PDB file of C-alpha atoms in Angstrom:
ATOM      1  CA  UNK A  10      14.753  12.276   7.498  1.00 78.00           C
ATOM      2  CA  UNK A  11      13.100  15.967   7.428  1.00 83.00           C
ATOM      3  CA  UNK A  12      15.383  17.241   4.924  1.00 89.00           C
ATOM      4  CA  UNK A  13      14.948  14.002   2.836  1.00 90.00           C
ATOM      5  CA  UNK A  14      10.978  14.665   3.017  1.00 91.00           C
ATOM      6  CA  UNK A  15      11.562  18.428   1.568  1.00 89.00           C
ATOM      7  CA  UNK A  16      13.756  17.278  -1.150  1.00 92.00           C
ATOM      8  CA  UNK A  17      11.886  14.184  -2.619  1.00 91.00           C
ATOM      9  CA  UNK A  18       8.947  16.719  -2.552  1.00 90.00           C
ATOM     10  CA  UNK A  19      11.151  19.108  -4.360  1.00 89.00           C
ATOM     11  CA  UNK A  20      12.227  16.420  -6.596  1.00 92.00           C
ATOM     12  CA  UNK A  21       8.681  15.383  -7.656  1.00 92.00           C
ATOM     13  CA  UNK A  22       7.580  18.622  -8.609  1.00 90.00           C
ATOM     14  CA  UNK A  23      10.519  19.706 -10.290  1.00 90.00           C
ATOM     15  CA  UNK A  24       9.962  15.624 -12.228  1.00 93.00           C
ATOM     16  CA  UNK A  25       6.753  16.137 -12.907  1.00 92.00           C
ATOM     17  CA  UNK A  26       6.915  20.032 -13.992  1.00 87.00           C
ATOM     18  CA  UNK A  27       4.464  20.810 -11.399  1.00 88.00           C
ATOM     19  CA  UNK A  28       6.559  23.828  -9.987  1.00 85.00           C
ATOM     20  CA  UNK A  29       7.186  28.024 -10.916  1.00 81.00           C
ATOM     21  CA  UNK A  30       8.993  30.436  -8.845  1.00 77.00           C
ATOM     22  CA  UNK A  31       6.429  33.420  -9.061  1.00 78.00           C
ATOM     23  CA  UNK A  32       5.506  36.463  -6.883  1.00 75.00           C
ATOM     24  CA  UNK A  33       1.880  36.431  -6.089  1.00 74.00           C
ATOM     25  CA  UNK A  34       0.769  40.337  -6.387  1.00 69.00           C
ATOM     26  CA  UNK A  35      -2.240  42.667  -6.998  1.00 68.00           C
ATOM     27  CA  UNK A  36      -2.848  43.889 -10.708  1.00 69.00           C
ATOM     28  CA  UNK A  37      -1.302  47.608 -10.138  1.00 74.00           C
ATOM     29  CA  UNK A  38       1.391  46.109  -7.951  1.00 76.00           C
ATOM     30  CA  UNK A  39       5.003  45.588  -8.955  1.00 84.00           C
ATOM     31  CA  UNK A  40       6.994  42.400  -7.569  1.00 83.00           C
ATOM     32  CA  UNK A  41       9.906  44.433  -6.503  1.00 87.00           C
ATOM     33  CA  UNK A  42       7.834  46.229  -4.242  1.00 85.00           C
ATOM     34  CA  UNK A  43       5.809  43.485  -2.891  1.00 82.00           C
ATOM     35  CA  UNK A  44       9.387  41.444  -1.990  1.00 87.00           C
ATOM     36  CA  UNK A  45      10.456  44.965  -0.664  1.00 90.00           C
ATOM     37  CA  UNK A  46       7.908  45.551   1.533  1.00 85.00           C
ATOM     38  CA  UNK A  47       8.144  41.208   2.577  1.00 86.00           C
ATOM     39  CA  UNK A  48      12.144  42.308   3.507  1.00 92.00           C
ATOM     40  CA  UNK A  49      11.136  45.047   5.474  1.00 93.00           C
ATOM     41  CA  UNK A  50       8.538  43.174   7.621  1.00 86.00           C
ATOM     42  CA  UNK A  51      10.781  40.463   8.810  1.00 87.00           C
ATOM     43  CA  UNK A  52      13.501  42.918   9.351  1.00 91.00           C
ATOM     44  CA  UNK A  53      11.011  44.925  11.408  1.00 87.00           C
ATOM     45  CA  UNK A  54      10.125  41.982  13.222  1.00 82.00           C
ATOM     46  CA  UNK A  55      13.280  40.901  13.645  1.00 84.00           C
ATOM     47  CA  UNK A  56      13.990  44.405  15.232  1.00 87.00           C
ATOM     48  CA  UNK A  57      11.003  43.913  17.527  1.00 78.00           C
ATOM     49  CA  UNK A  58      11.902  40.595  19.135  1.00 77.00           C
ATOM     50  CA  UNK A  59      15.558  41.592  19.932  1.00 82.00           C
ATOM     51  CA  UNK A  60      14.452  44.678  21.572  1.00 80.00           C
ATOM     52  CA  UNK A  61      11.452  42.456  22.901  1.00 71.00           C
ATOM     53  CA  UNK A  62      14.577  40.195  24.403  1.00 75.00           C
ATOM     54  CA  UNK A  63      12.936  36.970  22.643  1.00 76.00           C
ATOM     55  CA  UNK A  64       9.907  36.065  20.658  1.00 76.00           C
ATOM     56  CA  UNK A  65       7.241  38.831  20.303  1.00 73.00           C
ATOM     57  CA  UNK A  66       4.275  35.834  19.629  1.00 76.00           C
ATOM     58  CA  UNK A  67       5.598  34.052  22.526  1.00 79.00           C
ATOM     59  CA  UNK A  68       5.286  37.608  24.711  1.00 78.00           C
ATOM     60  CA  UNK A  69       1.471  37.376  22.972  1.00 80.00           C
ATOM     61  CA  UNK A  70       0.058  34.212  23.603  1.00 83.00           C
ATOM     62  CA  UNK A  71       2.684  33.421  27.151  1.00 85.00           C
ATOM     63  CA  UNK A  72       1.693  36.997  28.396  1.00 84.00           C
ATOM     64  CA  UNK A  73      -2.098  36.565  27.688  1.00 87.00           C
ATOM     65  CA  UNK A  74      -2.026  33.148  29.083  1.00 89.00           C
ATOM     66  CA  UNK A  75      -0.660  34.406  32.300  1.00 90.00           C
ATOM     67  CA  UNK A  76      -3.197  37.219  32.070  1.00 89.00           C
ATOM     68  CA  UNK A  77      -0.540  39.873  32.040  1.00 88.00           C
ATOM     69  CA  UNK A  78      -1.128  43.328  31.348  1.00 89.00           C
ATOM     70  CA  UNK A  79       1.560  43.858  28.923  1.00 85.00           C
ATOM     71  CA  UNK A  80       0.864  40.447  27.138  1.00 85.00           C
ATOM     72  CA  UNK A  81      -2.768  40.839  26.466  1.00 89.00           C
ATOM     73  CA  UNK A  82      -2.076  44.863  25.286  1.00 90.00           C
ATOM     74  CA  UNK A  83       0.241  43.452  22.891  1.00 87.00           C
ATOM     75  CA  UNK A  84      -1.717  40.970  21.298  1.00 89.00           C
ATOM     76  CA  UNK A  85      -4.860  43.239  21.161  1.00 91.00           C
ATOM     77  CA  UNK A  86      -1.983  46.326  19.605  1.00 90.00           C
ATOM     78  CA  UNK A  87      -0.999  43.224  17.246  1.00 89.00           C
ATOM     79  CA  UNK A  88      -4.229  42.440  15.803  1.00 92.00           C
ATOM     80  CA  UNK A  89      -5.629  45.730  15.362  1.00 95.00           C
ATOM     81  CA  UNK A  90      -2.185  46.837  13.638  1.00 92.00           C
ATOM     82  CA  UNK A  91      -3.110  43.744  11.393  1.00 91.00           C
ATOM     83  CA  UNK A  92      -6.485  44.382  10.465  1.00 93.00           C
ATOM     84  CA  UNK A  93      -5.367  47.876   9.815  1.00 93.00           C
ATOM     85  CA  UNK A  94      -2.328  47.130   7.434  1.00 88.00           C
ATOM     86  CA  UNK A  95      -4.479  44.787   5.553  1.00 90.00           C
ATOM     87  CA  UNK A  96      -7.509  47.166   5.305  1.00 89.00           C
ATOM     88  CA  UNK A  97      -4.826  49.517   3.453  1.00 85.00           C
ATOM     89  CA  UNK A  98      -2.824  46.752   1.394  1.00 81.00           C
ATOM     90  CA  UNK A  99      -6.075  45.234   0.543  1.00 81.00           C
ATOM     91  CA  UNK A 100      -7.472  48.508  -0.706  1.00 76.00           C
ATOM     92  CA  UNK A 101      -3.908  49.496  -2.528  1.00 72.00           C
ATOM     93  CA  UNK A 102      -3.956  45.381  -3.849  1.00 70.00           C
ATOM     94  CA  UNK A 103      -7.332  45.537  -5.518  1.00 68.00           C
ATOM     95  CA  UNK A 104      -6.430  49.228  -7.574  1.00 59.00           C
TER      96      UNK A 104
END
Protein backbone atom coordinates (compact mmCIF):
# COMPACT_ATOMS: atom_id res chain seq x y z
CA UNK A 1 0.00 0.00 0.00
CA UNK A 2 3.11 2.49 0.68
CA UNK A 3 4.68 1.84 -2.52
CA UNK A 4 1.25 2.16 -4.30
CA UNK A 5 0.88 5.75 -2.50
CA UNK A 6 4.51 6.85 -4.00
CA UNK A 7 3.70 5.70 -7.39
CA UNK A 8 0.10 7.07 -8.02
CA UNK A 9 1.78 10.31 -6.71
CA UNK A 10 4.47 9.76 -9.22
CA UNK A 11 1.94 8.97 -11.75
CA UNK A 12 -0.07 12.21 -11.27
CA UNK A 13 2.66 14.45 -11.64
CA UNK A 14 4.30 12.84 -14.36
CA UNK A 15 0.04 12.98 -15.96
CA UNK A 16 -0.36 16.20 -15.26
CA UNK A 17 3.31 17.56 -16.25
CA UNK A 18 3.69 18.89 -12.87
CA UNK A 19 7.27 17.32 -12.39
CA UNK A 20 11.37 18.30 -13.42
CA UNK A 21 14.36 16.56 -12.24
CA UNK A 22 16.54 19.71 -11.33
CA UNK A 23 19.45 20.49 -8.92
CA UNK A 24 18.56 23.33 -6.70
CA UNK A 25 22.00 25.50 -6.45
CA UNK A 26 23.40 29.02 -5.74
CA UNK A 27 24.05 31.37 -8.85
CA UNK A 28 28.08 30.81 -8.90
CA UNK A 29 27.55 27.17 -8.04
CA UNK A 30 27.88 24.27 -10.45
CA UNK A 31 25.47 21.10 -10.05
CA UNK A 32 28.28 18.68 -10.24
CA UNK A 33 29.69 20.09 -7.30
CA UNK A 34 26.67 20.57 -5.28
CA UNK A 35 25.72 16.51 -5.96
CA UNK A 36 29.51 16.02 -5.14
CA UNK A 37 29.63 17.53 -2.08
CA UNK A 38 25.62 15.72 -1.29
CA UNK A 39 27.80 12.15 -2.07
CA UNK A 40 30.36 13.00 0.18
CA UNK A 41 28.11 13.90 3.18
CA UNK A 42 26.20 10.72 3.29
CA UNK A 43 29.31 8.80 2.71
CA UNK A 44 30.80 10.71 5.64
CA UNK A 45 27.92 9.95 7.61
CA UNK A 46 27.74 6.73 6.68
CA UNK A 47 31.45 6.44 7.90
CA UNK A 48 30.43 8.00 11.21
CA UNK A 49 27.63 5.66 12.25
CA UNK A 50 29.61 2.42 11.49
CA UNK A 51 32.45 3.58 13.49
CA UNK A 52 29.67 5.06 15.90
CA UNK A 53 28.45 1.11 15.95
CA UNK A 54 24.76 2.36 14.96
CA UNK A 55 22.91 5.55 14.38
CA UNK A 56 24.85 8.78 15.20
CA UNK A 57 21.14 10.82 15.75
CA UNK A 58 20.05 8.02 17.82
CA UNK A 59 23.60 8.40 20.00
CA UNK A 60 22.22 12.36 19.98
CA UNK A 61 18.88 12.48 21.08
CA UNK A 62 19.15 8.55 23.22
CA UNK A 63 22.45 9.90 24.82
CA UNK A 64 20.99 13.38 25.73
CA UNK A 65 17.86 11.82 26.91
CA UNK A 66 19.74 9.69 29.31
CA UNK A 67 21.77 12.78 30.18
CA UNK A 68 25.00 11.20 29.11
CA UNK A 69 28.10 12.94 28.78
CA UNK A 70 29.06 11.70 25.47
CA UNK A 71 25.43 12.08 24.07
CA UNK A 72 24.80 15.63 24.96
CA UNK A 73 28.73 16.61 23.67
CA UNK A 74 27.74 15.15 20.51
CA UNK A 75 24.69 16.81 19.82
CA UNK A 76 26.05 20.24 21.02
CA UNK A 77 29.60 19.19 18.47
CA UNK A 78 26.64 18.42 15.87
CA UNK A 79 24.92 21.60 15.86
CA UNK A 80 27.67 23.91 16.09
CA UNK A 81 29.45 21.89 13.12
CA UNK A 82 26.02 22.74 11.40
CA UNK A 83 25.67 26.24 11.95
CA UNK A 84 29.26 26.48 10.96
CA UNK A 85 29.09 24.57 7.53
CA UNK A 86 26.10 26.56 6.66
CA UNK A 87 27.58 29.96 7.72
CA UNK A 88 30.35 29.00 4.97
CA UNK A 89 28.00 27.31 2.22
CA UNK A 90 25.62 30.07 2.75
CA UNK A 91 28.28 32.70 2.24
CA UNK A 92 29.97 30.58 -0.86
CA UNK A 93 25.88 30.01 -2.12
CA UNK A 94 24.99 33.67 -2.25
CA UNK A 95 28.57 34.72 -4.44
Amino acid sequence: MLAGIFIGGFVSAIVNRRISVQTERGASYPAWKRLALALLGGLIAGFASRLARGCTSGMALTGTALLTTGGVAFLLSTFAGGYLVAYLFRRQWND
